[in-house]
Short mmCIF file of C-alpha atoms in Angstrom, two decimals:
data_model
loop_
_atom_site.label_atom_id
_atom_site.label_comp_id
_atom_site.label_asym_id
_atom_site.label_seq_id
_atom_site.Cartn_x
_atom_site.Cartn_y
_atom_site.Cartn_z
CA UNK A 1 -0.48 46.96 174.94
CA UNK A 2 -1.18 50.00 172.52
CA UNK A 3 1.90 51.72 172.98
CA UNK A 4 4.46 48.81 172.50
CA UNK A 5 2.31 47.76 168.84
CA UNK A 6 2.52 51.47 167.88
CA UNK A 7 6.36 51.42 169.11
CA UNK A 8 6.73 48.52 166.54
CA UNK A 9 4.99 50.70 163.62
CA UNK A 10 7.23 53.28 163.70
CA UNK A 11 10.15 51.21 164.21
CA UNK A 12 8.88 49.14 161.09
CA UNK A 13 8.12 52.49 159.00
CA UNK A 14 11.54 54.22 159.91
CA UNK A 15 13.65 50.89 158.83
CA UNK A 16 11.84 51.05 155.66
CA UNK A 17 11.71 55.11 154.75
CA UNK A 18 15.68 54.81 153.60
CA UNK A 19 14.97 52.38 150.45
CA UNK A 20 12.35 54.61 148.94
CA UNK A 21 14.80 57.21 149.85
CA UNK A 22 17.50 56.19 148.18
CA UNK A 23 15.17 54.84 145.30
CA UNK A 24 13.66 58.41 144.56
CA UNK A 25 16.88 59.86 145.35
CA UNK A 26 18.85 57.18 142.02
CA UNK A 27 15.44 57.85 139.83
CA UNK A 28 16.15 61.66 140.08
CA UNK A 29 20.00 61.64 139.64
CA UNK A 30 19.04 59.29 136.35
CA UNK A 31 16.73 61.42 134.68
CA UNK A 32 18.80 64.76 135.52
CA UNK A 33 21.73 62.97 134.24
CA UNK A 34 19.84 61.63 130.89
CA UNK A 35 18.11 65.32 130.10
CA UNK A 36 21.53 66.59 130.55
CA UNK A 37 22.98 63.81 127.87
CA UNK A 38 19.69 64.56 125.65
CA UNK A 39 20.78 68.20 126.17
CA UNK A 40 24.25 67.56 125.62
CA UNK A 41 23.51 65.40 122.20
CA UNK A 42 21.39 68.05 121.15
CA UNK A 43 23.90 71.40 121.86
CA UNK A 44 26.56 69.31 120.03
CA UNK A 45 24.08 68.53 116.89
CA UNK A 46 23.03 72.62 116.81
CA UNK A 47 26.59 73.33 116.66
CA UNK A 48 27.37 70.73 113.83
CA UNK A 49 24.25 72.31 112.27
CA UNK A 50 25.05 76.00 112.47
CA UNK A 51 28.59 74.86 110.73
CA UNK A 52 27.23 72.78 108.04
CA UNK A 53 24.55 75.93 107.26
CA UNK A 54 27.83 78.09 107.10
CA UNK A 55 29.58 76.01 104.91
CA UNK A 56 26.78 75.17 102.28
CA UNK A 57 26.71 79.29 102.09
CA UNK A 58 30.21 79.92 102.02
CA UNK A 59 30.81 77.05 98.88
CA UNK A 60 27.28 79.12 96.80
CA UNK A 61 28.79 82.35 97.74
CA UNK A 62 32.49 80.91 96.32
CA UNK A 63 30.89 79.61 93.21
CA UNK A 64 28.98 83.49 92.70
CA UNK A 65 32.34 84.60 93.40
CA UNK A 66 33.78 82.91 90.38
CA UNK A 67 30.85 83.29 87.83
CA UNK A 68 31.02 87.14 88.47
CA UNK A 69 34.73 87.04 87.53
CA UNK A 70 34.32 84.97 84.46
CA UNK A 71 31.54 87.25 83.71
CA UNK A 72 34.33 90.24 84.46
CA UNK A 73 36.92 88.36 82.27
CA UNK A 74 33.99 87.96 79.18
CA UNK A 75 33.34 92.22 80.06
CA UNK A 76 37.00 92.52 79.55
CA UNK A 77 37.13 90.49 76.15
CA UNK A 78 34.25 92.97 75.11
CA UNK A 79 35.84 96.20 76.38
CA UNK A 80 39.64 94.89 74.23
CA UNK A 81 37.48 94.45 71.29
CA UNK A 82 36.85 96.93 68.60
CA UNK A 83 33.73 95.18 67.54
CA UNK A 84 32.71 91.35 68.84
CA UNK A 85 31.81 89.36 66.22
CA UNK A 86 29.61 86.12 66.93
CA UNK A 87 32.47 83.71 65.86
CA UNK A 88 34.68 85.50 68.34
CA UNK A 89 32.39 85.27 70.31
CA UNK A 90 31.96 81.61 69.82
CA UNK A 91 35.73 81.23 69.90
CA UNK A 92 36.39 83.20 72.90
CA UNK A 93 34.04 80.96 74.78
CA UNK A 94 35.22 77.65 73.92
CA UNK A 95 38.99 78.48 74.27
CA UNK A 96 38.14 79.14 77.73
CA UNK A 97 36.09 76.15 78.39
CA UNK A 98 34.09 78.10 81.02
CA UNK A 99 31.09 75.76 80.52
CA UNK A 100 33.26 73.00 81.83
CA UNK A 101 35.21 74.60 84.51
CA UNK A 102 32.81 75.83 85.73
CA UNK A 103 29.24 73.13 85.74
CA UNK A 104 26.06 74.72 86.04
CA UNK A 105 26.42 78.10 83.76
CA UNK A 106 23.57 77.54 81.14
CA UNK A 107 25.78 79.97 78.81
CA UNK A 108 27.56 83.09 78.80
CA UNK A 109 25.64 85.91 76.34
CA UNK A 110 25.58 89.30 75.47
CA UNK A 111 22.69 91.36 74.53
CA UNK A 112 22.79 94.66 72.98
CA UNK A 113 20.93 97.76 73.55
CA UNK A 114 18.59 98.81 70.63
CA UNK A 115 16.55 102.09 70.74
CA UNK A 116 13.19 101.76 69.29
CA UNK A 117 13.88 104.07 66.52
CA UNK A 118 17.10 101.61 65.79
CA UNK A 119 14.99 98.47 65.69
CA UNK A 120 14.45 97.38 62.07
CA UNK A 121 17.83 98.41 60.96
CA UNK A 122 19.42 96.55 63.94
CA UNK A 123 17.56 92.84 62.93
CA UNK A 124 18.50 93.97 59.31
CA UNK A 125 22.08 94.29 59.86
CA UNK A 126 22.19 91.01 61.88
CA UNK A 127 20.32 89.43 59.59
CA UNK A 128 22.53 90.55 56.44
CA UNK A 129 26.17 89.46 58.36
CA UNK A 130 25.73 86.67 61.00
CA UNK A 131 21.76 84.83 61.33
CA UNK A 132 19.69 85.25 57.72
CA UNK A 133 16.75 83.64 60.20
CA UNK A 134 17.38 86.50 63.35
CA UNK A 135 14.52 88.36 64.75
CA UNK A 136 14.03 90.11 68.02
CA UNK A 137 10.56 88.91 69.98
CA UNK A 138 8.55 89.24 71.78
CA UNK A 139 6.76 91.47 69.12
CA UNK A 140 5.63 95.72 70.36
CA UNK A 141 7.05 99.11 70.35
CA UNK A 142 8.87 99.92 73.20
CA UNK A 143 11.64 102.76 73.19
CA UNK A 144 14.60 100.38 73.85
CA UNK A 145 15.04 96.79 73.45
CA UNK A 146 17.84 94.58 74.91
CA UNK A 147 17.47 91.38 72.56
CA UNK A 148 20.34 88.36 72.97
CA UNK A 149 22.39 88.70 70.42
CA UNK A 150 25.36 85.92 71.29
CA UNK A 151 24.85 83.01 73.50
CA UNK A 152 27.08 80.26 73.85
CA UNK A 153 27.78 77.40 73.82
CA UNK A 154 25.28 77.72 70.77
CA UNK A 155 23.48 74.18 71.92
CA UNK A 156 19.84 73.59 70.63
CA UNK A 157 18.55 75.47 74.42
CA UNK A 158 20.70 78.24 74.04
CA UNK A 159 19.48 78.64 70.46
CA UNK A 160 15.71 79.61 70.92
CA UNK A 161 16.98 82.41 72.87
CA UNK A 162 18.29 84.38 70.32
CA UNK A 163 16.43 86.93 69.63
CA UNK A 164 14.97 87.32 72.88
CA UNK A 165 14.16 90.92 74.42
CA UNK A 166 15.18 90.46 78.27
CA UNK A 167 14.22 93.56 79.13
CA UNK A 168 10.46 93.04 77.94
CA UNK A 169 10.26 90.87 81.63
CA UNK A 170 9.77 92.68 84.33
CA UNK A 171 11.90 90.17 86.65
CA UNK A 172 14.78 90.64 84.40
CA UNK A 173 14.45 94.15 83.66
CA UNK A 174 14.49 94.80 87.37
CA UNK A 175 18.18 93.64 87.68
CA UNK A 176 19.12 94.99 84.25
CA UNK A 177 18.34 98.26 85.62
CA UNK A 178 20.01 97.79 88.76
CA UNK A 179 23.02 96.41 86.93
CA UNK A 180 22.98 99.42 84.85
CA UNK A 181 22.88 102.52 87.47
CA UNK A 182 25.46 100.38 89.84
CA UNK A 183 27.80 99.18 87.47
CA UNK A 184 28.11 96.02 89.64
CA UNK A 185 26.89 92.42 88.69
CA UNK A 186 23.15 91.95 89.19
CA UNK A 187 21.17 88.52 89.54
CA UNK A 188 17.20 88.22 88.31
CA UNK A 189 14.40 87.48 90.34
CA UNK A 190 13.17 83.80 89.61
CA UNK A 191 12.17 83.17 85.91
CA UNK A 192 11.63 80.49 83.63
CA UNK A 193 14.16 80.65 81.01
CA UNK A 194 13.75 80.41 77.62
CA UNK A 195 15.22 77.77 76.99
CA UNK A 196 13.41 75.40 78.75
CA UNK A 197 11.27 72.43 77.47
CA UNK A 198 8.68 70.50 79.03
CA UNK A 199 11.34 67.99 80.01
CA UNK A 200 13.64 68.47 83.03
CA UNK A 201 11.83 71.79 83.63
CA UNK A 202 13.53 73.85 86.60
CA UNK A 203 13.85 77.16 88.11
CA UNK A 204 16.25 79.94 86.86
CA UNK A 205 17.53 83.18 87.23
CA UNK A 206 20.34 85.57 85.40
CA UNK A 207 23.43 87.43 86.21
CA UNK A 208 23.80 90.63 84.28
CA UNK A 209 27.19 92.96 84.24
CA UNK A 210 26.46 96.13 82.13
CA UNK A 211 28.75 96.84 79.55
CA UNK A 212 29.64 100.70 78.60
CA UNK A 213 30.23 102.57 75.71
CA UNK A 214 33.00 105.25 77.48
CA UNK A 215 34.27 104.01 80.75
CA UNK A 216 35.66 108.02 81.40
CA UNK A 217 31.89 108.82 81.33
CA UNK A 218 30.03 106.99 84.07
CA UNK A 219 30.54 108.98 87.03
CA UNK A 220 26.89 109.45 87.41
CA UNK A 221 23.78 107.21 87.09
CA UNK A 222 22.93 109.75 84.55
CA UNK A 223 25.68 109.18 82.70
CA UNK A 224 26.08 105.25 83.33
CA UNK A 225 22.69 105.37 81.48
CA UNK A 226 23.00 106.90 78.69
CA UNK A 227 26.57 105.11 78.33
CA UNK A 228 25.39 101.85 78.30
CA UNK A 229 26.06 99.48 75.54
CA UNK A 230 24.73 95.96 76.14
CA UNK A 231 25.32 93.07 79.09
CA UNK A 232 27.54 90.47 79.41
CA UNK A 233 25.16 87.85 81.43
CA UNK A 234 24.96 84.28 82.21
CA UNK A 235 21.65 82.80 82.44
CA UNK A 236 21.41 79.64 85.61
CA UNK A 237 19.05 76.88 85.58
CA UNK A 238 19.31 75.76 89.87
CA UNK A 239 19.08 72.29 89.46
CA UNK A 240 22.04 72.03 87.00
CA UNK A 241 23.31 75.03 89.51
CA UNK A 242 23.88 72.89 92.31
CA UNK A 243 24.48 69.87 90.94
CA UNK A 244 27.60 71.43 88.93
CA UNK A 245 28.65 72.53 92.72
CA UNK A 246 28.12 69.46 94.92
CA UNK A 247 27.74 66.90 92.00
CA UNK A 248 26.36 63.51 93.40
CA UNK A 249 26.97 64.06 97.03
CA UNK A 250 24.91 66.96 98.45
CA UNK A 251 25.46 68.09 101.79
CA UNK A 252 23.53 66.19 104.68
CA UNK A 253 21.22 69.47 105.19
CA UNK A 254 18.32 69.41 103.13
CA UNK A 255 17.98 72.94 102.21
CA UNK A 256 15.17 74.53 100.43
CA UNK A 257 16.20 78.29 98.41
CA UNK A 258 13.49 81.13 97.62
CA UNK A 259 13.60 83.89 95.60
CA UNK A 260 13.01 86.82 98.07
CA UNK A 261 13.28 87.98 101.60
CA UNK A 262 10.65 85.16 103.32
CA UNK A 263 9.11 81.98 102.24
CA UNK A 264 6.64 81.83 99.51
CA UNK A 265 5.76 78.91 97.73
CA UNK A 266 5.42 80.49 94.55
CA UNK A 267 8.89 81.86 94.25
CA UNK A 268 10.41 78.37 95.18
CA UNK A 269 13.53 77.87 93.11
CA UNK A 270 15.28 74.35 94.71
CA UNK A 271 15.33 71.61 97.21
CA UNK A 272 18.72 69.85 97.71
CA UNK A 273 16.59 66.85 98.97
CA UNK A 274 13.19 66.34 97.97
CA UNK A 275 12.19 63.51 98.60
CA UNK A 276 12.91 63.83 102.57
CA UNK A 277 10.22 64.22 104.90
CA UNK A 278 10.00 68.30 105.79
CA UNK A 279 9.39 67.24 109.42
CA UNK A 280 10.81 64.98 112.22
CA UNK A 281 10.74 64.96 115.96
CA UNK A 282 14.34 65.16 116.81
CA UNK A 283 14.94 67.59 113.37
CA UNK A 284 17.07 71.05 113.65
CA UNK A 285 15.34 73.55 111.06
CA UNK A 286 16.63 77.05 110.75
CA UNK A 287 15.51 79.64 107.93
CA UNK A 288 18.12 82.30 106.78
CA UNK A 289 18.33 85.13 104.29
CA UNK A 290 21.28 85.68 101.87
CA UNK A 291 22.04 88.72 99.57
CA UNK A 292 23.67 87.19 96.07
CA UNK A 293 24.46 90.24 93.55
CA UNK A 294 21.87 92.30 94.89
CA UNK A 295 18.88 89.89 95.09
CA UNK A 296 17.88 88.04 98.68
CA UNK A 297 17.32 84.62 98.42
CA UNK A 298 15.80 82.74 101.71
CA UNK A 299 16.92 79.41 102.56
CA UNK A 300 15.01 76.57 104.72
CA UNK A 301 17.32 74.52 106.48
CA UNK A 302 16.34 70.80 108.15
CA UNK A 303 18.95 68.04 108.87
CA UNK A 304 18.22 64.88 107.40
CA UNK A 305 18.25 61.83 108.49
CA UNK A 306 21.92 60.89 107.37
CA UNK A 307 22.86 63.95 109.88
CA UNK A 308 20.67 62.55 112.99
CA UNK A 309 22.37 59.31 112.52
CA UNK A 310 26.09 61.20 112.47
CA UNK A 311 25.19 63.07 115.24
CA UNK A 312 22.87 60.64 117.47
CA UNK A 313 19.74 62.72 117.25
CA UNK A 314 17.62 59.87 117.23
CA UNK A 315 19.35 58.18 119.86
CA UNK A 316 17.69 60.20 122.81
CA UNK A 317 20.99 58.64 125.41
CA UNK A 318 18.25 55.97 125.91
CA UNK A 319 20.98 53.71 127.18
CA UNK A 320 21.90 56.29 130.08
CA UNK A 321 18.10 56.08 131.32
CA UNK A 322 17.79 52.70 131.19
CA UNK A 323 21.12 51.64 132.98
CA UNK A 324 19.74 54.16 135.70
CA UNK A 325 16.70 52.88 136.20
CA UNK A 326 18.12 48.95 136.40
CA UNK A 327 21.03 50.43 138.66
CA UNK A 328 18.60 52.51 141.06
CA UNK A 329 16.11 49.75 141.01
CA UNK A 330 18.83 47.10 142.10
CA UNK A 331 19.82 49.58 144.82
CA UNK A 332 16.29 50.00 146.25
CA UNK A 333 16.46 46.07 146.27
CA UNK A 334 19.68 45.88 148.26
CA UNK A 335 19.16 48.81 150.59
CA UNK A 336 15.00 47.28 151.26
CA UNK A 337 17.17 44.09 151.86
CA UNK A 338 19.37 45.28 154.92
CA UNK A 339 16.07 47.15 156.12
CA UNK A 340 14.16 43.75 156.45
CA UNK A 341 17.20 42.29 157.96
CA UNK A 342 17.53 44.87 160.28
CA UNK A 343 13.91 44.51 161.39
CA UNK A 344 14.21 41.39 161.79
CA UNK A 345 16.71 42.02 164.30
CA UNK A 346 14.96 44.59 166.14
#
C-alpha cells in the first residue's frame, strides 16, 4: 500500500511544479523588464541632463562673449579719442544703449591710473573741470591708485562709486593685474560692489580690459606695465546677471555658481532656483568647473522637479511592474488550473 500512496505524491507534486514554474519564471521576466525601463527612463533623463548643462553654459559663455566685445568697442572709443571727457563719455554710452541691449551690465566705467606722487593734483584737476564734490577713497598712501573716474549710466548706484580705488581690494586687484600683463579681458573674484544697498543685496564681480598708453610698446609684460593707462570695465551684479539672460523663464536645472575651482559656501555667488529642495530621490546632480576671462567659477547642477516631470523621473515605469505582476499572477492561475484538472484525471 506504501508504494502506490507515494506513487500518488509524486504524481501530485510533478503536476503542480510547472505553475510555480512558470510563476517565478513571469515574476523574473517582469522585474528584468521594469529595471531595464527604470534604466531606460533614467539613461534618457542623463542625456537630456548633460544637454541642458551644455546649453545653460554655452548661452553664459555667449553673453561673456558679447560683454567682452562691447567692452572692446568702449576700449576702441578710448583708444580714437584724444582725451575722453565725462560727457563723452556719458554720450558715448547712451547712443549705444548698451545697458539695454544688453540686461544685466551694472555700467560700463573707466578708471585711471594715478601714481601716488600724482594723487592730489589728479582729484584737483577733476575736481576743477568735471565733479567740484570728487575725491578718491578709500583714504592711504599707496604708490598707484586706480580710482573710477566715469561710470555710466550715472544712476544713484553707479554714483557712490566714483571715486572708488579698485585696486585698494585685493579681489579686484588680482584681475587688474592679470588684465594688465595679458592684455586680455579679466573677471574679479566675488565682491560686493559698491554700489550696493541693504536692499536687493547680491553677489558681484568685474570685467576689466586694460587700456594702454602706446599700443607699439607692449611687447613685454614689462612694457605692458609701465604702458598702462587706465581700464575700461563693467562691474556685474549675478542676480540682475542672469535675469537680463533668461528673464522670467530660467532653465529647468537649478544650478548653483561659485567663485573658484570647488564648492565653498562662502564664495557662493547665485542659485537659479532657490527655493527648490537641494535633494530628491530620483534627482540627477552633476558639479562642473568653467573658466570665464581667466577666473573658474564651479557650478552645482540638480534637475528640478519641472525636469522629472518632462522626463518621467518620478514615474519609476510603475505601470510595467504592475501589469507584470497581474499578468504573471493570472498565468500561475491558469497554468495551476490545467494542473488540478489534469490530476484530477490521473
Amino acid at each position: 500500500m506504501t508504494r502506490p500512496l507515494i506513487q500518488k505524491g509524486l504524481t501530485q507534486a510533478q503536476h503542480f511544479f510547472p505553475p510555480w514554474l512558470v510563476l517565478s519564471l513571469a515574476l523574473a521576466t517582469t522585474i528584468w523588464v521594469w529595471q531595464a525601463n527604470v534604466q531606460q527612463i533614467r539613461a534618457n533623463a542623463r542625456l537630456h541632463f548633460e544637454a541642458d548643462i551644455a546649453a545653460i553654459e554655452q548661452t553664459i559663455t555667449d553673453r561673456f562673449n558679447i560683454y567682452e566685445n562691447t567692452l572692446r568697442g568702449v576700449l576702441a572709443f578710448v583708444l580714437a579719442s584724444r582725451e575722453v571727457e565725462r560727457s563723452e563719455w556719458q554720450t558715448y554710452v547712451e547712443t549705444s544703449a548698451i545697458t539695454s541691449r544688453h540686461p544685466g551690465i551694472q555700467g560700463i566705467g573707466y578708471a585711471v591710473r594715478v601714481d601716488g606722487a600724482d594723487l592730489a593734483s589728479h582729484v584737483r584737476t577733476v575736481r576743477q573741470l568735471e565733479n567740484p564734490t570728487y575725491d578718491v577713497y578709500p583714504s592711504g598712501d599707496r604708490a598707484q591708485y586706480f580710482p573710477i573716474l566715469f561710470l555710466e549710466p550715472g544712476n544713484a548706484r553707479n554714483q557712490r562709486a566714483l571715486g572708488f580705488d579698485m585696486y585698494s581690494n585685493p579681489a579686484r586687484r588680482a584681475a587688474m593685474e592679470r588684465a594688465r600683463d595679458t592684455g586680455k579681458a579679466s573677471m574679479s573674484g566675488v565682491v560686493t560692489l559698491v554700489q550696493e544697498t541693504a536692499d536687493d543685496k547680491q553677489s558681484g564681480f568685474l570685467v576689466y580690459l586694460p587700456h594702454y598708453r602706446s599700443l607699439a610698446s607692449i611687447a613685454t609684460v614689462a612694457d605692458r606695465r609701465n604702458s598702462l593707462a587706465g581700464f575700461v570695465y563693467s562691474p556685474f551684479r549675478m542676480g540682475d546677471l542672469m535675469q537680463g539672460i533668461w528673464g522670467n523663464n530660467p532653465p529647468s536645472l537649478r544650478f548653483r555658481v561659485y567663485d573658484g575651482d570647488r564648492v565653498n559656501e562662502a564664495h557662493f555667488m547665485y542659485d537659479s532656483h532657490p527655493s527648490f529642495p537641494q535633494t530628491n530621490k530620483n534627482s540627477l546632480s552633476d558639479t562642473r568647473t568653467v573658466e570665464r576671462a581667466g577666473r573658474l567659477w564651479t557650478i552645482q547642477y540638480q534637475t528640478t522637479s519641472q525636469f522629472r516631470a518632462e522626463n518621467d523621473l518620478d514615474d519609476n515605469a510603475l505601470e510595467v511592474l504592475v501589469t507584470g505582476i497581474v499578468f504573471s499572477v493570472l498565468l500561475f492561475g491558469i497554468t495551476l488550473s490545467i494542473a488540478n484538472t489534469r490530476t484530477r484525471a490521473v
